[in-house]
Amino acid sequence: MSEALTALEADVRADLARIAHPHAAWLEPKTGPDGKPALDVLIIGAGQSGLAIGFGLMRSRVSNILLLDKAEEGKEGPWLTYARMPTLRSPKDYTGPDLDIPSLTYQSWHEARFGKESWQALALILREHWAEYLLWLRRTIGLPVRNGCELQEIAPAADGLLAARVKRGDAVETLYARKIVLATGQEGMGDWMIPEQLRDLPASSVASVADDIDFESLRGKRVAVIGAGASAFDNAATALEAGAAEVHLLCRRAQIQVIQPYRWLTFRGFLRHLGDLDDAWRWRFMRKILEMREGFPQPTYDRCARHAAFTLHEGAPVEAARQTDDGVELQTPRGVVAADFVICGTGIDMNFAGRGELAKFSGNVATWADRYQPPENERNARLGRFPYLADDYAFTERVPGETPWVADIHLFAIASTMSFGPSGSSINAMTTAVPKLVHGLTRGLFRADVERHWASLCAYDVPQAVVTRPARAREQSR
Ligand SMILES: Cc1cc2nc3c(=O)[nH]c(=O)nc-3n(C[C@H](O)[C@H](O)[C@H](O)COP(=O)(O)OP(=O)(O)OC[C@H]3O[C@@H](n4cnc5c(N)ncnc54)[C@H](O)[C@@H]3O)c2cc1C
């Protein structure tokens, strides 16, 4: 490691020591049915959200925690797996997992790793560097993470605990925890959408942007990309760069969406207080934002537009699709697009039942459609399927009393967005959203222990001073 990084790590330790107040431990581990101490919080997902949540908990002296991730170390989240852009899309100065500690920001890491001039010259953060930074952050803070561990099921256990069934290799173990946070990323509550018009096509001809696509095999082929968000463009560009003969990007709208609503919402008032508004306002804001969808940055567009093989089709929703002897035919109002391979960049749809780890309670998760009926001109069935969360990001029950233990399962992912605005769906919200979740978690742990705290106060007998009385006062009191 470079001297500069070693010095930065010393700065981090010094910064954290300066703001460590209050130091006092305040939790006592409960004992699980296996006789071992149960975790206070089990975090599923060691992507940037899981790391920041773990860090926030440790700063609140909740250190009996564990993070699990099914991915191998360094391969968490999209950055080194299915992200197909050279750089992050967000501006380089958006802070996030650092939770407002200057020495832990990406900028501090970048300057220590590559020099201040390199930071000045940098336009956008390389995604490989972002992934490396996240690993550095996790090690520097000392977060307890186990990779290669997949959460398979959550069930209630004795004494108000939750039982998490976890698979690691061929072994399966049960971990007990008071609370579980699901920081499981974009697809944590559902699936990448394949439009229903395409569902009868052979699986070998269709993929989603999150699939492991062999782009080399698309050399000389015709590729259709459905959707016009940033990931759709990234996949189109990757196909073009791999030598695809034609790449057609099919945009449903009459004109492509170039506004980025996530830039508009990046201010503390919205990020912190959207969740404090009533349902009508929350729905109105988030429907507008999520229906607009995220716009793409200029370099993302340019990466496609510079290839003669690229064609953008606007006003071209796919109405029907069929497999022919010569590949796939996609019917649109603007005519037929022929392709050998189709990539869908059409976003995520909620599907709680499709996620094994939610199986014990997926049928009783309250959704927005269960709790709020918007006016006719604001309806959106897809958004109605998002979970309706409590103010501490916990699931709420569709039928009260059937699975009350879901109040200790908290969700921090794109699916939390309808309830609170960006959470797990962009870096810009992390410094505001993660502390809000952490407060919710500590509030729940404190409230559940209130009798122990009361007994502790009543038994508290630690003198803070020794009172010595002068001899005259002693005589007078006789
Ligand atoms: C292609 C792409 C590019 C993006 N670019 C940007 C950008 O430039 N700027 C920005 O602000 N945002 C961006 N985002 C949005 C957001 O910042 C990322 O999605 C980010 O990865 C979210 O972090 P996360 O920790 O919430 O989820 P993830 O990084 O996805 O991490 C979730 C983790 O949970 C693990 N997991 C899931 N289920 C289980 C299970 N059952 N058991 C154990 N582990 C499990 C996964 O292995 C994964 O590592 C981008 C998103 C995508 C998809």
Coordinates of C-alpha atoms and ligand atoms in Angstrom, one line a residue:
M1 CA 0.0 0.0 0.0
S2 CA 1.2 3.5 -0.8
E3 CA 2.4 5.8 1.9
A4 CA -0.4 8.2 1.1
L5 CA -3.1 5.5 1.7
T6 CA -1.4 4.5 4.9
A7 CA -1.5 8.1 6.0
L8 CA -5.2 8.4 5.0
E9 CA -6.1 5.4 7.0
A10 CA -4.4 7.0 10.0
D11 CA -6.5 10.1 9.4
V12 CA -9.6 8.0 9.2
R13 CA -8.8 6.4 12.6
A14 CA -8.1 9.9 14.1
D15 CA -11.3 11.4 12.7
L16 CA -13.4 8.5 14.0
A17 CA -11.8 8.7 17.4
R18 CA -12.6 12.5 17.6
I19 CA -16.3 11.9 16.9
A20 CA -16.7 8.7 18.9
H21 CA -18.8 10.3 21.6
P22 CA -20.9 8.7 23.2
H23 CA -18.7 5.7 23.7
A24 CA -20.8 3.7 26.0
A25 CA -22.0 0.2 24.9
W26 CA -25.8 0.0 25.4
L27 CA -26.8 -3.4 24.0
E28 CA -26.6 -6.8 25.6
P29 CA -26.7 -9.7 23.2
K30 CA -29.8 -11.9 23.4
T31 CA -29.3 -15.7 23.4
G32 CA -30.5 -17.6 20.4
P33 CA -32.3 -21.0 20.5
D34 CA -28.9 -22.5 19.7
G35 CA -27.5 -21.2 23.0
K36 CA -25.2 -18.8 21.2
P37 CA -25.4 -14.9 21.3
A38 CA -27.8 -13.7 18.7
L39 CA -26.8 -10.8 16.4
D40 CA -28.3 -7.4 17.1
V41 CA -28.5 -6.7 13.4
L42 CA -27.8 -9.0 10.4
I43 CA -27.3 -7.1 7.2
I44 CA -27.9 -9.0 3.9
G45 CA -25.9 -7.4 1.1
A46 CA -22.4 -6.0 1.3
G47 CA -22.8 -3.6 -1.6
Q48 CA -22.4 0.1 -0.9
S49 CA -25.7 0.3 1.0
G50 CA -24.9 -2.6 3.3
L51 CA -21.5 -1.2 4.1
A52 CA -22.8 2.3 4.9
I53 CA -25.6 0.8 7.1
G54 CA -23.0 -1.3 8.9
F55 CA -20.8 1.8 9.4
G56 CA -23.7 3.8 10.7
L57 CA -24.6 1.1 13.2
M58 CA -21.1 0.8 14.4
R59 CA -20.9 4.6 14.9
S60 CA -24.1 4.2 17.1
R61 CA -22.3 1.5 19.1
V62 CA -24.3 -1.3 17.6
S63 CA -21.3 -3.5 16.9
N64 CA -22.8 -7.0 17.3
I65 CA -23.6 -7.1 13.6
L66 CA -22.7 -9.1 10.6
L67 CA -22.9 -8.5 6.8
L68 CA -23.5 -11.4 4.4
D69 CA -23.2 -11.4 0.7
K70 CA -23.7 -14.2 -1.8
A71 CA -21.1 -12.7 -4.1
E72 CA -17.4 -13.2 -3.7
E73 CA -15.3 -10.4 -2.1
G74 CA -15.0 -7.5 -4.5
K75 CA -17.8 -8.7 -6.7
E76 CA -20.7 -7.2 -4.7
G77 CA -23.3 -5.2 -6.7
P78 CA -23.2 -4.3 -10.3
W79 CA -19.8 -2.6 -10.6
L80 CA -17.7 -5.5 -11.7
T81 CA -20.5 -7.8 -12.8
Y82 CA -23.2 -6.4 -15.1
A83 CA -22.5 -2.7 -15.1
R84 CA -21.5 -2.0 -18.7
M85 CA -20.3 1.6 -18.5
P86 CA -16.7 2.8 -18.2
T87 CA -17.5 5.3 -15.5
L88 CA -20.1 6.0 -12.9
R89 CA -23.0 8.2 -14.1
S90 CA -23.2 10.4 -11.1
P91 CA -20.9 13.4 -10.6
K92 CA -17.6 12.7 -9.0
D93 CA -18.3 14.9 -6.0
Y94 CA -21.5 13.0 -4.9
T95 CA -20.5 11.6 -1.5
G96 CA -22.3 8.5 -0.1
P97 CA -20.9 5.6 1.8
D98 CA -18.5 7.9 3.8
L99 CA -21.6 9.2 5.7
D100 CA -20.1 12.7 5.7
I101 CA -16.7 11.8 7.2
P102 CA -14.3 13.7 4.9
S103 CA -11.4 11.3 5.2
L104 CA -13.6 8.5 4.1
T105 CA -14.9 10.1 0.9
Y106 CA -14.1 8.8 -2.6
Q107 CA -12.2 12.1 -3.2
S108 CA -9.9 11.4 -0.2
W109 CA -9.2 7.9 -1.4
H110 CA -8.7 9.0 -5.0
E111 CA -6.2 11.7 -4.0
A112 CA -4.3 9.3 -1.8
R113 CA -4.2 6.6 -4.5
F114 CA -3.6 8.7 -7.6
G115 CA -2.7 12.2 -6.4
K116 CA -4.6 15.5 -6.1
E117 CA -3.9 16.4 -9.8
S118 CA -5.5 13.2 -10.9
W119 CA -8.7 14.2 -8.9
Q120 CA -8.7 17.6 -10.5
A121 CA -8.4 16.2 -13.9
L122 CA -11.0 13.5 -13.4
A123 CA -14.3 13.8 -15.2
L124 CA -16.2 10.8 -13.9
I125 CA -15.2 8.0 -11.5
L126 CA -14.1 4.7 -13.2
R127 CA -16.4 2.0 -12.0
E128 CA -13.4 -0.3 -11.2
H129 CA -12.1 2.5 -9.0
W130 CA -15.4 2.8 -7.3
A131 CA -15.4 -0.9 -6.6
E132 CA -11.8 -0.7 -5.2
Y133 CA -12.8 2.3 -3.0
L134 CA -15.7 0.3 -1.5
L135 CA -13.4 -2.6 -0.6
W136 CA -10.9 -0.1 0.9
L137 CA -13.7 1.5 2.9
R138 CA -15.0 -1.8 4.2
R139 CA -11.5 -2.9 5.4
T140 CA -10.6 0.5 6.8
I141 CA -13.7 0.7 8.9
G142 CA -13.3 -2.9 10.0
L143 CA -16.8 -4.1 9.0
P144 CA -17.5 -7.8 9.7
V145 CA -18.4 -9.3 6.3
R146 CA -18.8 -12.8 5.2
N147 CA -18.9 -13.4 1.4
G148 CA -20.2 -16.4 -0.4
C149 CA -23.2 -16.6 2.0
E150 CA -26.7 -16.5 0.6
L151 CA -29.7 -15.8 2.7
Q152 CA -32.3 -18.4 1.7
E153 CA -35.1 -17.8 4.2
I154 CA -36.2 -15.7 7.1
A155 CA -38.5 -17.1 9.8
P156 CA -39.6 -16.1 13.3
A157 CA -37.8 -17.6 16.2
A158 CA -38.3 -17.7 20.0
D159 CA -37.8 -14.6 22.2
G160 CA -38.6 -12.2 19.4
L161 CA -35.6 -13.2 17.3
L162 CA -35.5 -13.8 13.6
A163 CA -33.9 -17.0 12.1
A164 CA -32.0 -16.5 8.9
R165 CA -31.2 -19.7 7.0
V166 CA -27.9 -19.1 5.2
K167 CA -26.2 -21.2 2.5
R168 CA -22.4 -21.2 2.2
G169 CA -21.1 -23.7 -0.3
D170 CA -22.8 -27.0 0.5
A171 CA -23.4 -26.1 4.1
V172 CA -26.5 -24.5 5.5
E173 CA -26.6 -22.7 8.9
T174 CA -29.1 -20.7 10.9
L175 CA -28.2 -17.3 12.2
Y176 CA -30.3 -15.6 14.8
A177 CA -30.7 -11.8 14.9
R178 CA -33.0 -9.2 16.5
K179 CA -33.2 -7.4 13.3
I180 CA -32.5 -8.1 9.6
V181 CA -31.8 -5.4 7.0
L182 CA -32.2 -6.4 3.4
A183 CA -29.7 -4.3 1.4
T184 CA -30.1 -6.6 -1.5
G185 CA -29.9 -4.2 -4.4
Q186 CA -32.0 -3.5 -7.5
E187 CA -33.5 -6.9 -7.8
G188 CA -33.9 -7.6 -4.1
M189 CA -37.7 -7.5 -4.2
G190 CA -38.3 -8.6 -7.8
D191 CA -37.0 -9.3 -11.2
W192 CA -35.6 -7.6 -14.2
M193 CA -38.6 -7.2 -16.5
I194 CA -38.9 -9.0 -19.8
P195 CA -41.9 -7.5 -21.6
E196 CA -44.7 -10.0 -22.0
Q197 CA -44.6 -9.7 -25.8
L198 CA -41.2 -11.3 -25.7
R199 CA -41.9 -14.1 -23.2
D200 CA -42.5 -16.8 -25.9
L201 CA -39.2 -16.2 -27.6
P202 CA -36.5 -18.8 -27.0
A203 CA -34.4 -18.0 -24.0
S204 CA -31.2 -18.1 -26.1
S205 CA -32.5 -15.0 -28.1
V206 CA -33.4 -12.8 -25.1
A207 CA -31.6 -11.4 -22.1
S208 CA -32.0 -8.6 -19.5
V209 CA -29.3 -6.0 -19.0
A210 CA -28.4 -7.7 -15.7
D211 CA -27.7 -11.1 -17.4
D212 CA -24.2 -12.4 -18.1
I213 CA -24.2 -11.7 -21.9
D214 CA -21.5 -13.0 -24.1
F215 CA -21.0 -9.9 -26.2
E216 CA -18.2 -11.4 -28.3
S217 CA -20.8 -13.8 -29.7
L218 CA -22.8 -10.8 -31.0
R219 CA -20.0 -9.8 -33.4
G220 CA -21.5 -9.4 -36.9
K221 CA -25.0 -9.9 -35.5
R222 CA -28.2 -7.7 -35.3
V223 CA -29.0 -6.7 -31.8
A224 CA -32.2 -5.0 -30.6
V225 CA -32.2 -3.2 -27.2
I226 CA -35.5 -2.4 -25.7
G227 CA -35.7 0.6 -23.4
A228 CA -34.0 3.9 -23.4
G229 CA -32.5 4.3 -19.9
A230 CA -28.8 4.5 -19.2
S231 CA -28.4 0.7 -18.8
A232 CA -30.1 0.1 -22.2
F233 CA -27.6 2.5 -23.8
D234 CA -24.7 0.9 -22.0
N235 CA -25.7 -2.5 -23.4
A236 CA -26.2 -1.1 -26.9
A237 CA -22.7 0.5 -26.7
T238 CA -21.1 -2.7 -25.5
A239 CA -22.7 -4.6 -28.4
L240 CA -21.5 -2.0 -30.8
E241 CA -18.0 -2.0 -29.4
A242 CA -18.0 -5.8 -29.7
G243 CA -18.6 -5.5 -33.4
A244 CA -22.4 -6.0 -33.8
A245 CA -23.4 -5.4 -37.4
E246 CA -26.6 -3.4 -36.3
V247 CA -27.8 -2.2 -33.0
H248 CA -31.4 -0.9 -32.8
L249 CA -32.5 0.8 -29.6
L250 CA -36.3 0.8 -29.3
C251 CA -37.7 3.7 -27.2
R252 CA -41.4 3.5 -26.3
R253 CA -41.8 7.3 -26.1
A254 CA -42.3 9.6 -29.1
Q255 CA -39.2 11.5 -28.0
I256 CA -36.4 10.1 -25.9
Q257 CA -36.2 11.2 -22.2
V258 CA -33.2 13.4 -21.6
I259 CA -34.1 14.9 -18.3
Q260 CA -32.6 13.4 -15.1
P261 CA -35.1 13.8 -12.3
Y262 CA -32.5 12.4 -9.8
R263 CA -30.6 15.7 -10.3
W264 CA -33.7 17.7 -9.4
L265 CA -34.3 15.7 -6.2
T266 CA -30.7 16.1 -4.9
F267 CA -31.3 18.5 -2.1
R268 CA -31.4 17.7 1.6
G269 CA -35.0 18.8 2.1
F270 CA -36.4 16.3 -0.4
L271 CA -34.0 13.5 0.5
R272 CA -34.6 13.8 4.2
H273 CA -38.3 14.7 4.4
L274 CA -40.1 13.2 1.5
G275 CA -40.9 10.3 3.9
D276 CA -42.5 12.8 6.3
L277 CA -45.2 13.8 3.8
D278 CA -48.6 12.2 3.6
D279 CA -49.2 9.4 1.2
A280 CA -50.8 11.6 -1.4
W281 CA -47.7 13.8 -1.7
R282 CA -45.3 10.9 -1.5
W283 CA -47.1 9.1 -4.3
R284 CA -47.4 12.2 -6.4
F285 CA -43.7 13.0 -6.3
M286 CA -42.4 9.5 -6.7
R287 CA -44.8 8.5 -9.4
K288 CA -43.7 11.6 -11.4
I289 CA -40.0 10.7 -10.8
L290 CA -40.2 7.0 -11.4
E291 CA -42.5 7.4 -14.5
M292 CA -39.9 9.8 -16.0
R293 CA -37.3 7.2 -15.3
E294 CA -33.6 8.1 -15.0
G295 CA -32.1 10.1 -17.9
F296 CA -28.7 9.1 -19.4
P297 CA -25.6 11.2 -19.3
Q298 CA -24.2 12.7 -22.5
P299 CA -21.1 10.3 -22.7
T300 CA -23.5 7.4 -22.5
Y301 CA -25.4 8.6 -25.6
D302 CA -22.2 9.6 -27.4
R303 CA -20.8 6.1 -26.9
C304 CA -23.6 4.7 -29.1
A305 CA -24.1 7.6 -31.5
R306 CA -20.5 7.5 -32.8
H307 CA -21.2 4.1 -34.4
A308 CA -22.8 4.0 -37.9
A309 CA -24.3 0.7 -36.9
F310 CA -26.5 2.4 -34.3
T311 CA -30.1 3.3 -34.9
L312 CA -32.4 4.9 -32.3
H313 CA -36.1 4.2 -32.9
E314 CA -38.4 6.6 -31.0
G315 CA -42.1 6.0 -30.6
A316 CA -41.4 2.3 -31.1
P317 CA -42.9 0.2 -28.3
V318 CA -42.8 -3.5 -29.0
E319 CA -46.3 -4.6 -29.9
A320 CA -45.5 -8.2 -30.8
A321 CA -42.5 -10.5 -31.3
R322 CA -42.0 -13.7 -33.1
Q323 CA -39.2 -16.1 -33.9
T324 CA -38.6 -16.7 -37.6
D325 CA -36.0 -18.8 -39.5
D326 CA -34.0 -15.6 -39.8
G327 CA -34.0 -14.6 -36.1
V328 CA -36.5 -12.4 -34.2
E329 CA -39.0 -10.0 -35.6
L330 CA -40.2 -7.1 -33.3
Q331 CA -43.4 -5.4 -34.4
T332 CA -43.5 -1.7 -33.6
P333 CA -45.9 1.1 -34.7
R334 CA -42.9 2.3 -36.9
G335 CA -42.5 -1.1 -38.6
V336 CA -40.7 -4.3 -38.0
V337 CA -37.2 -4.5 -36.5
A338 CA -35.3 -7.7 -37.2
A339 CA -32.7 -8.9 -34.8
D340 CA -30.6 -12.0 -33.8
F341 CA -30.6 -11.1 -30.2
V342 CA -32.7 -8.9 -27.9
I343 CA -31.6 -7.2 -24.7
C344 CA -34.3 -5.8 -22.4
G345 CA -33.5 -2.7 -20.4
T346 CA -37.0 -2.2 -19.2
G347 CA -36.4 -2.0 -15.5
I348 CA -37.4 -4.0 -12.4
D349 CA -40.9 -5.2 -11.4
M350 CA -41.8 -6.1 -7.9
N351 CA -42.2 -9.9 -7.4
F352 CA -41.9 -10.7 -3.7
A353 CA -43.0 -14.3 -4.2
G354 CA -40.2 -14.9 -6.6
R355 CA -37.5 -14.3 -4.0
G356 CA -37.0 -17.4 -1.9
E357 CA -35.7 -15.5 1.1
L358 CA -39.0 -13.7 1.4
A359 CA -41.2 -16.8 0.9
K360 CA -42.4 -17.1 4.6
F361 CA -44.0 -13.6 4.5
S362 CA -44.1 -12.4 0.9
G363 CA -47.9 -12.9 0.7
N364 CA -48.4 -10.6 3.7
V365 CA -46.2 -7.7 2.7
A366 CA -48.4 -4.6 2.4
T367 CA -48.0 -2.7 -0.9
W368 CA -48.8 0.8 -1.8
A369 CA -51.9 -0.5 -3.6
D370 CA -53.1 -2.0 -0.3
R371 CA -52.7 1.3 1.5
Y372 CA -53.3 4.2 -0.9
Q373 CA -55.7 4.8 -3.8
P374 CA -54.4 7.6 -5.9
P375 CA -56.7 9.8 -8.0
E376 CA -57.5 8.3 -11.4
N377 CA -55.0 10.4 -13.3
E378 CA -52.2 9.4 -11.0
R379 CA -52.7 5.6 -11.1
N380 CA -49.8 3.3 -11.9
A381 CA -50.2 -0.5 -11.3
R382 CA -46.4 -1.1 -11.4
L383 CA -45.7 1.4 -8.6
G384 CA -48.7 0.1 -6.6
R385 CA -46.8 -3.1 -6.3
F386 CA -43.9 -1.4 -4.3
P387 CA -43.9 -2.3 -0.6
Y388 CA -45.5 0.2 1.8
L389 CA -42.8 0.5 4.5
A390 CA -43.0 1.8 8.1
D391 CA -41.0 4.9 9.0
D392 CA -38.0 2.7 10.0
Y393 CA -38.0 1.0 6.5
A394 CA -39.6 -2.1 8.1
F395 CA -42.2 -4.1 6.1
T396 CA -45.8 -3.6 7.2
E397 CA -48.4 -6.4 7.2
R398 CA -51.2 -6.6 4.7
V399 CA -53.3 -8.5 7.3
P400 CA -52.2 -7.3 10.7
G401 CA -51.2 -10.1 13.2
E402 CA -50.4 -12.8 10.6
T403 CA -46.7 -12.1 10.4
P404 CA -46.0 -9.4 13.1
W405 CA -42.3 -10.3 13.1
V406 CA -41.8 -8.5 9.7
A407 CA -41.6 -5.3 11.8
D408 CA -38.0 -6.4 12.4
I409 CA -37.2 -6.8 8.7
H410 CA -36.1 -3.6 7.2
L411 CA -35.6 -3.0 3.5
F412 CA -33.1 -0.5 2.0
A413 CA -33.2 -0.9 -1.8
I414 CA -34.8 0.5 -4.9
A415 CA -38.1 -1.0 -3.6
S416 CA -37.9 1.5 -0.7
T417 CA -38.1 4.4 -3.1
M418 CA -41.8 4.8 -3.2
S419 CA -41.9 5.2 0.6
F420 CA -38.9 7.5 1.1
G421 CA -37.4 8.6 -2.2
P422 CA -33.9 7.3 -3.3
S423 CA -32.7 4.6 -0.9
G424 CA -30.2 2.1 -2.3
S425 CA -31.0 3.4 -5.8
S426 CA -28.4 6.1 -6.0
I427 CA -25.2 7.3 -4.3
N428 CA -26.5 10.9 -3.9
A429 CA -29.1 9.9 -1.2
M430 CA -26.9 7.8 1.0
T431 CA -25.6 10.4 3.4
T432 CA -29.2 11.3 4.2
A433 CA -31.1 8.0 3.8
V434 CA -28.7 5.7 5.7
P435 CA -28.7 7.7 9.0
K436 CA -32.5 7.8 8.8
L437 CA -32.6 4.0 8.6
V438 CA -29.9 3.7 11.3
H439 CA -32.0 5.9 13.6
G440 CA -35.0 3.6 12.9
L441 CA -33.0 0.6 13.8
T442 CA -31.5 2.0 17.0
R443 CA -35.0 3.3 18.0
G444 CA -36.4 -0.2 17.7
L445 CA -33.6 -1.8 19.7
F446 CA -33.8 0.9 22.4
R447 CA -37.6 0.6 22.8
A448 CA -37.5 -3.2 22.9
D449 CA -35.0 -2.9 25.8
V450 CA -36.7 -0.1 27.7
E451 CA -37.4 -2.2 30.9
R452 CA -33.7 -3.2 31.1
H453 CA -32.7 0.4 30.7
W454 CA -35.1 1.4 33.4
A455 CA -33.8 -1.3 35.8
S456 CA -30.3 -0.2 34.9
L457 CA -31.1 3.5 35.8
C458 CA -32.8 2.4 39.1
A459 CA -29.7 0.3 40.0
Y460 CA -27.3 3.0 39.0
D461 CA -25.1 3.9 42.0
V462 CA -21.8 5.1 40.6
P463 CA -20.7 8.2 42.5
Q464 CA -19.3 10.9 40.4
A465 CA -17.7 12.8 43.2
V466 CA -16.4 12.2 46.7
V467 CA -17.8 14.7 49.1
T468 CA -15.5 15.5 52.0
R469 CA -17.0 17.7 54.8
P470 CA -14.9 20.1 56.8
A471 CA -14.5 19.2 60.5
R472 CA -16.7 22.2 61.7
A473 CA -19.6 21.0 59.5
R474 CA -19.3 17.5 61.0
E475 CA -19.4 18.9 64.6
Q476 CA -22.4 21.1 63.8
S477 CA -24.3 18.1 62.4
R478 CA -23.9 16.1 65.7
Ligands
LIG1 C1 -25.6 -0.7 -14.0 C2 -25.8 0.3 -12.9 C3 -25.1 1.5 -12.8 C4 -25.4 2.4 -11.8 N1 -24.7 3.5 -11.8 C5 -24.9 4.4 -10.8 C6 -24.2 5.7 -10.7 O1 -23.3 5.9 -11.5 N2 -24.5 6.5 -9.7 C7 -25.4 6.2 -8.8 O2 -25.6 7.0 -7.9 N3 -26.1 5.1 -8.8 C8 -25.9 4.2 -9.8 N4 -26.6 3.0 -9.8 C9 -27.6 2.8 -8.8 C10 -27.0 2.2 -7.4 O3 -26.1 3.1 -6.9 C11 -26.5 0.8 -7.5 O4 -27.5 -0.1 -7.9 C12 -25.8 0.3 -6.2 O5 -25.2 -0.9 -6.6 C13 -26.8 0.1 -5.1 O6 -26.1 -0.4 -4.0 P1 -26.7 -1.5 -3.0 O7 -25.7 -1.8 -2.0 O8 -28.0 -1.0 -2.6 O9 -27.0 -2.8 -3.9 P2 -25.9 -3.7 -4.7 O10 -24.7 -3.0 -5.0 O11 -26.6 -4.3 -5.8 O12 -25.6 -4.8 -3.6 C14 -26.5 -5.7 -3.1 C15 -25.8 -7.0 -2.7 O13 -26.8 -7.9 -2.1 C16 -26.3 -9.2 -2.4 N5 -27.5 -10.1 -2.2 C17 -28.7 -10.0 -2.8 N6 -29.5 -11.0 -2.4 C18 -28.8 -11.7 -1.5 C19 -29.0 -12.8 -0.7 N7 -30.2 -13.5 -0.8 N8 -28.1 -13.3 0.1 C20 -26.9 -12.7 0.2 N9 -26.6 -11.6 -0.5 C21 -27.5 -11.1 -1.4 C22 -25.8 -9.1 -3.8 O14 -24.9 -10.1 -4.1 C23 -25.2 -7.7 -3.9 O15 -23.8 -7.7 -3.7 C24 -26.3 2.1 -10.8 C25 -27.0 0.9 -10.9 C26 -26.8 0.0 -11.9 C27 -27.6 -1.3 -11.9

